[in-house]
PDB file of C-alpha atoms in Angstrom:
ATOM      1  CA  MET A 581       0.016   0.049   0.029  1.00 34.00           C
ATOM      2  CA  THR A 582       1.496   3.252  -0.934  1.00 37.00           C
ATOM      3  CA  THR A 583       0.988   6.466   1.130  1.00 41.00           C
ATOM      4  CA  ALA A 584      -0.224   9.877  -0.166  1.00 50.00           C
ATOM      5  CA  THR A 585       2.781  11.734   1.373  1.00 49.00           C
ATOM      6  CA  THR A 586       4.348  14.339  -0.585  1.00 59.00           C
ATOM      7  CA  GLN A 587       7.486  15.698   0.924  1.00 48.00           C
ATOM      8  CA  VAL A 588       7.455  19.234  -0.069  1.00 68.00           C
ATOM      9  CA  ASP A 589       9.893  22.072   0.619  1.00 78.00           C
ATOM     10  CA  ASP A 590      12.159  22.858   3.411  1.00 81.00           C
ATOM     11  CA  LEU A 591      14.337  25.641   4.502  1.00 87.00           C
ATOM     12  CA  ARG A 592      17.384  25.804   6.654  1.00 88.00           C
ATOM     13  CA  LEU A 593      17.847  28.998   8.739  1.00 85.00           C
ATOM     14  CA  VAL A 594      20.295  30.382  11.281  1.00 88.00           C
ATOM     15  CA  ALA A 595      18.664  30.744  14.702  1.00 85.00           C
ATOM     16  CA  ALA A 596      18.546  34.504  14.642  1.00 86.00           C
ATOM     17  CA  PRO A 597      15.619  36.933  15.083  1.00 87.00           C
ATOM     18  CA  THR A 598      15.413  37.316  11.146  1.00 90.00           C
ATOM     19  CA  ALA A 599      14.587  33.674  10.981  1.00 92.00           C
ATOM     20  CA  VAL A 600      11.003  34.412  11.950  1.00 93.00           C
ATOM     21  CA  SER A 601      10.026  36.710   9.143  1.00 94.00           C
ATOM     22  CA  CYS A 602      12.114  34.413   6.577  1.00 94.00           C
ATOM     23  CA  ALA A 603      10.363  31.187   7.792  1.00 95.00           C
ATOM     24  CA  GLU A 604       6.886  32.996   7.526  1.00 96.00           C
ATOM     25  CA  MET A 605       7.623  34.251   3.806  1.00 95.00           C
ATOM     26  CA  PHE A 606       8.897  30.689   2.956  1.00 94.00           C
ATOM     27  CA  VAL A 607       5.572  29.173   4.347  1.00 95.00           C
ATOM     28  CA  ARG A 608       3.375  31.779   2.409  1.00 94.00           C
ATOM     29  CA  PHE A 609       5.273  31.404  -0.887  1.00 92.00           C
ATOM     30  CA  ALA A 610       5.141  27.634  -0.616  1.00 91.00           C
ATOM     31  CA  LEU A 611       1.413  27.575   0.123  1.00 91.00           C
ATOM     32  CA  LEU A 612       0.898  29.936  -2.744  1.00 89.00           C
ATOM     33  CA  GLU A 613       2.735  27.751  -5.149  1.00 87.00           C
ATOM     34  CA  TRP A 614       0.613  24.716  -3.911  1.00 86.00           C
ATOM     35  CA  LYS A 615      -2.493  26.728  -4.637  1.00 86.00           C
ATOM     36  CA  LEU A 616      -3.323  26.515  -0.900  1.00 90.00           C
ATOM     37  CA  ARG A 617      -3.637  30.154  -0.118  1.00 90.00           C
ATOM     38  CA  PRO A 618      -6.469  29.604   2.244  1.00 91.00           C
ATOM     39  CA  LEU A 619      -3.980  27.959   4.706  1.00 93.00           C
ATOM     40  CA  ALA A 620      -1.281  30.762   4.413  1.00 95.00           C
ATOM     41  CA  ASP A 621      -2.387  32.976   7.539  1.00 96.00           C
ATOM     42  CA  ASP A 622      -2.888  29.699   9.794  1.00 96.00           C
ATOM     43  CA  ALA A 623       0.411  28.300   8.557  1.00 96.00           C
ATOM     44  CA  ALA A 624       2.259  31.608   9.103  1.00 97.00           C
ATOM     45  CA  THR A 625       0.828  31.820  12.675  1.00 97.00           C
ATOM     46  CA  VAL A 626       2.092  28.443  13.629  1.00 97.00           C
ATOM     47  CA  ILE A 627       5.601  28.863  12.004  1.00 96.00           C
ATOM     48  CA  ARG A 628       6.189  32.234  13.628  1.00 96.00           C
ATOM     49  CA  HIS A 629       5.276  30.683  16.907  1.00 95.00           C
ATOM     50  CA  LEU A 630       7.604  27.640  16.517  1.00 94.00           C
ATOM     51  CA  VAL A 631      10.596  29.481  15.124  1.00 93.00           C
ATOM     52  CA  ARG A 632      10.232  32.517  17.657  1.00 92.00           C
ATOM     53  CA  SER A 633      10.179  30.144  20.508  1.00 89.00           C
ATOM     54  CA  SER A 634      13.380  28.486  19.288  1.00 89.00           C
ATOM     55  CA  VAL A 635      15.050  31.698  18.551  1.00 88.00           C
ATOM     56  CA  ASP A 636      14.185  33.216  21.710  1.00 85.00           C
ATOM     57  CA  GLY A 637      15.977  30.286  23.527  1.00 75.00           C
ATOM     58  CA  ALA A 638      19.141  30.517  21.240  1.00 72.00           C
ATOM     59  CA  ASP A 639      22.530  31.123  22.558  1.00 71.00           C
ATOM     60  CA  ARG A 640      23.602  34.208  20.388  1.00 73.00           C
ATOM     61  CA  ARG A 641      27.197  33.493  20.843  1.00 76.00           C
ATOM     62  CA  SER A 642      26.942  29.990  19.176  1.00 77.00           C
ATOM     63  CA  PRO A 643      24.433  30.268  16.187  1.00 74.00           C
ATOM     64  CA  ARG A 644      22.718  26.999  15.296  1.00 84.00           C
ATOM     65  CA  PHE A 645      20.483  26.030  12.527  1.00 89.00           C
ATOM     66  CA  LEU A 646      16.850  25.385  12.308  1.00 91.00           C
ATOM     67  CA  THR A 647      14.959  23.498   9.568  1.00 92.00           C
ATOM     68  CA  VAL A 648      11.389  24.549   8.483  1.00 94.00           C
ATOM     69  CA  ARG A 649       9.565  22.007   6.563  1.00 93.00           C
ATOM     70  CA  LEU A 650       6.169  21.969   4.808  1.00 93.00           C
ATOM     71  CA  ARG A 651       4.462  18.691   3.965  1.00 90.00           C
ATOM     72  CA  LEU A 652       1.400  17.898   2.193  1.00 88.00           C
ATOM     73  CA  HIS A 653      -0.144  14.694   3.678  1.00 81.00           C
ATOM     74  CA  ARG A 654      -3.560  13.361   2.431  1.00 79.00           C
ATOM     75  CA  ASP A 655      -6.031  16.041   3.758  1.00 86.00           C
ATOM     76  CA  VAL A 656      -3.511  18.208   5.765  1.00 91.00           C
ATOM     77  CA  VAL A 657      -0.608  20.502   5.513  1.00 93.00           C
ATOM     78  CA  VAL A 658       1.952  19.582   8.071  1.00 93.00           C
ATOM     79  CA  VAL A 659       4.177  22.475   9.279  1.00 95.00           C
ATOM     80  CA  GLU A 660       7.326  21.293  10.903  1.00 94.00           C
ATOM     81  CA  LEU A 661      10.241  22.825  12.759  1.00 94.00           C
ATOM     82  CA  ASP A 662      13.545  20.828  13.471  1.00 92.00           C
ATOM     83  CA  ASP A 663      15.827  22.334  15.949  1.00 90.00           C
ATOM     84  CA  ASP A 664      18.362  21.471  18.916  1.00 84.00           C
ATOM     85  CA  ARG A 665      16.150  22.530  21.724  1.00 81.00           C
ATOM     86  CA  PRO A 666      14.955  20.168  24.384  1.00 77.00           C
ATOM     87  CA  GLY A 667      11.297  20.044  25.613  1.00 77.00           C
ATOM     88  CA  GLU A 668       8.048  21.237  24.365  1.00 80.00           C
ATOM     89  CA  PRO A 669       7.441  24.634  22.613  1.00 79.00           C
ATOM     90  CA  PRO A 670       5.052  26.999  24.382  1.00 80.00           C
ATOM     91  CA  GLU A 671       1.498  26.259  23.602  1.00 90.00           C
ATOM     92  CA  LEU A 672      -0.315  28.137  21.037  1.00 92.00           C
ATOM     93  CA  PRO A 673      -3.879  28.620  21.764  1.00 93.00           C
ATOM     94  CA  GLY A 674      -6.272  27.039  19.302  1.00 93.00           C
ATOM     95  CA  TRP A 675      -3.581  24.678  17.805  1.00 94.00           C
ATOM     96  CA  THR A 676      -2.233  21.304  18.653  1.00 94.00           C
ATOM     97  CA  ILE A 677       1.569  21.283  18.462  1.00 94.00           C
ATOM     98  CA  ASN A 678       3.282  17.818  18.689  1.00 92.00           C
ATOM     99  CA  THR A 679       7.048  17.258  19.458  1.00 91.00           C
ATOM    100  CA  VAL A 680       9.171  14.332  19.316  1.00 91.00           C
ATOM    101  CA  ALA A 681      12.888  14.152  20.743  1.00 87.00           C
ATOM    102  CA  LEU A 682      15.499  12.999  18.368  1.00 82.00           C
ATOM    103  CA  PRO A 683      18.883  11.612  18.869  1.00 81.00           C
ATOM    104  CA  GLY A 684      21.494  14.141  19.771  1.00 81.00           C
ATOM    105  CA  GLY A 685      19.461  16.633  21.708  1.00 80.00           C
ATOM    106  CA  HIS A 686      17.322  17.528  18.503  1.00 85.00           C
ATOM    107  CA  ARG A 687      13.567  17.722  18.301  1.00 89.00           C
ATOM    108  CA  THR A 688      10.964  18.082  15.685  1.00 91.00           C
ATOM    109  CA  ALA A 689       7.852  20.190  16.441  1.00 93.00           C
ATOM    110  CA  TRP A 690       4.763  20.094  14.114  1.00 94.00           C
ATOM    111  CA  CYS A 691       1.209  21.065  13.632  1.00 95.00           C
ATOM    112  CA  GLU A 692      -1.248  19.523  11.121  1.00 95.00           C
ATOM    113  CA  LEU A 693      -3.475  22.017   9.429  1.00 95.00           C
ATOM    114  CA  PRO A 694      -6.533  20.348   7.791  1.00 94.00           C
ATOM    115  CA  LEU A 695      -7.298  21.324   4.237  1.00 90.00           C
ATOM    116  CA  PRO A 696     -10.569  23.128   3.852  1.00 84.00           C
ATOM    117  CA  ALA A 697     -13.481  21.207   2.489  1.00 84.00           C
ATOM    118  CA  GLY A 698     -13.212  20.857  -1.304  1.00 78.00           C
ATOM    119  CA  VAL A 699      -9.808  22.162  -1.447  1.00 73.00           C
ATOM    120  CA  THR A 700      -6.827  19.892  -2.698  1.00 70.00           C
ATOM    121  CA  GLY A 701      -3.146  20.791  -2.933  1.00 66.00           C
ATOM    122  CA  ALA A 702      -1.347  21.011  -6.327  1.00 62.00           C
ATOM    123  CA  LEU A 703       2.375  20.861  -6.619  1.00 59.00           C
ATOM    124  CA  PRO A 704       3.677  23.353  -8.745  1.00 57.00           C
ATOM    125  CA  THR A 705       4.366  22.203 -12.521  1.00 57.00           C
ATOM    126  CA  ARG A 706       7.027  23.227 -15.052  1.00 51.00           C
ATOM    127  CA  SER A 707       6.188  25.963 -17.139  1.00 55.00           C
ATOM    128  CA  PRO A 708       5.906  24.835 -20.814  1.00 56.00           C
ATOM    129  CA  HIS A 709       8.077  27.761 -21.813  1.00 57.00           C
ATOM    130  CA  ARG A 710      11.003  26.634 -19.506  1.00 55.00           C
ATOM    131  CA  LEU A 711      13.823  24.645 -21.128  1.00 55.00           C
ATOM    132  CA  PRO A 712      14.328  21.203 -19.747  1.00 53.00           C
ATOM    133  CA  SER A 713      17.212  20.717 -17.403  1.00 50.00           C
ATOM    134  CA  PRO A 714      20.634  19.252 -18.638  1.00 49.00           C
ATOM    135  CA  ALA A 715      19.626  16.284 -16.666  1.00 47.00           C
ATOM    136  CA  THR A 716      16.709  15.523 -18.904  1.00 46.00           C
ATOM    137  CA  GLU A 717      18.797  16.162 -22.098  1.00 47.00           C
ATOM    138  CA  TYR A 718      21.275  13.374 -21.561  1.00 43.00           C
ATOM    139  CA  PRO A 719      20.582   9.813 -20.395  1.00 48.00           C
ATOM    140  CA  ALA A 720      21.955   9.068 -16.790  1.00 54.00           C
ATOM    141  CA  GLU A 721      24.372   6.644 -18.193  1.00 55.00           C
ATOM    142  CA  GLU A 722      26.057   8.960 -20.815  1.00 56.00           C
ATOM    143  CA  PRO A 723      28.499  11.563 -19.473  1.00 58.00           C
ATOM    144  CA  LEU A 724      27.834  15.196 -20.339  1.00 54.00           C
ATOM    145  CA  PRO A 725      29.961  16.410 -23.191  1.00 58.00           C
ATOM    146  CA  GLU A 726      33.065  18.392 -22.196  1.00 59.00           C
ATOM    147  CA  PRO A 727      32.796  21.944 -22.695  1.00 57.00           C
ATOM    148  CA  ASP A 728      35.098  23.316 -25.219  1.00 57.00           C
ATOM    149  CA  PHE A 729      35.783  26.689 -23.459  1.00 55.00           C
ATOM    150  CA  LEU A 730      37.691  25.234 -20.578  1.00 55.00           C
ATOM    151  CA  ASP A 731      41.121  26.790 -20.319  1.00 61.00           C
ATOM    152  CA  SER A 732      43.652  25.455 -17.675  1.00 64.00           C
ATOM    153  CA  GLN A 733      45.095  28.819 -17.086  1.00 66.00           C
ATOM    154  CA  ILE A 734      41.769  30.351 -16.477  1.00 66.00           C
ATOM    155  CA  LEU A 735      40.849  27.615 -14.004  1.00 64.00           C
ATOM    156  CA  GLN A 736      44.138  28.068 -12.154  1.00 69.00           C
ATOM    157  CA  ARG A 737      43.504  31.714 -11.806  1.00 71.00           C
ATOM    158  CA  VAL A 738      40.077  31.125 -10.492  1.00 69.00           C
ATOM    159  CA  LEU A 739      41.258  28.608  -7.996  1.00 69.00           C
ATOM    160  CA  HIS A 740      44.116  30.859  -6.950  1.00 67.00           C
ATOM    161  CA  GLY A 741      41.833  33.819  -6.544  1.00 69.00           C
ATOM    162  CA  LEU A 742      39.291  31.604  -4.343  1.00 68.00           C
ATOM    163  CA  ASN A 743      42.020  30.334  -2.276  1.00 65.00           C
ATOM    164  CA  GLY A 744      43.408  33.859  -1.719  1.00 62.00           C
ATOM    165  CA  SER A 745      40.149  35.259  -0.690  1.00 51.00           C
ATOM    166  CA  ALA A 746      39.707  32.486   1.941  1.00 46.00           C
ATOM    167  CA  ARG A 747      42.467  33.975   4.029  1.00 44.00           C
TER     168      ARG A 747
END
């Protein structure tokens, strides 16, 4: 039996105050792309709450990462946050937030938002005007052709410049 889970998008952020607005923008954009605009306000409220609670407990001297994930699963959109905070996030009135502890002191917190009656999500499709990616132009077993514009001296200069800028 197959499941109707469609893993969608995720976003990795530094646990800084700007992460709250970035996560909200990511959620709103993804839901707009999936034609689930009616859920955007609720999902934004949930993700703001989850990210803010994680950022508020972050050590500013030692930045860490958060992962925001949206998942379309049957008749719900799952809004998730992975971070390295122990315990439960603060409650959000009107919403059920679940948390599971993961190895290494990490956790995943999530909230399921039911799709409105008669609404189904639709993953974005490729515009007919976009060119196919190189991966679709060449079979996987055939190597891509060597570009004829590669010059070893240019590559050495670029590598030298990159190595020099890292100091």
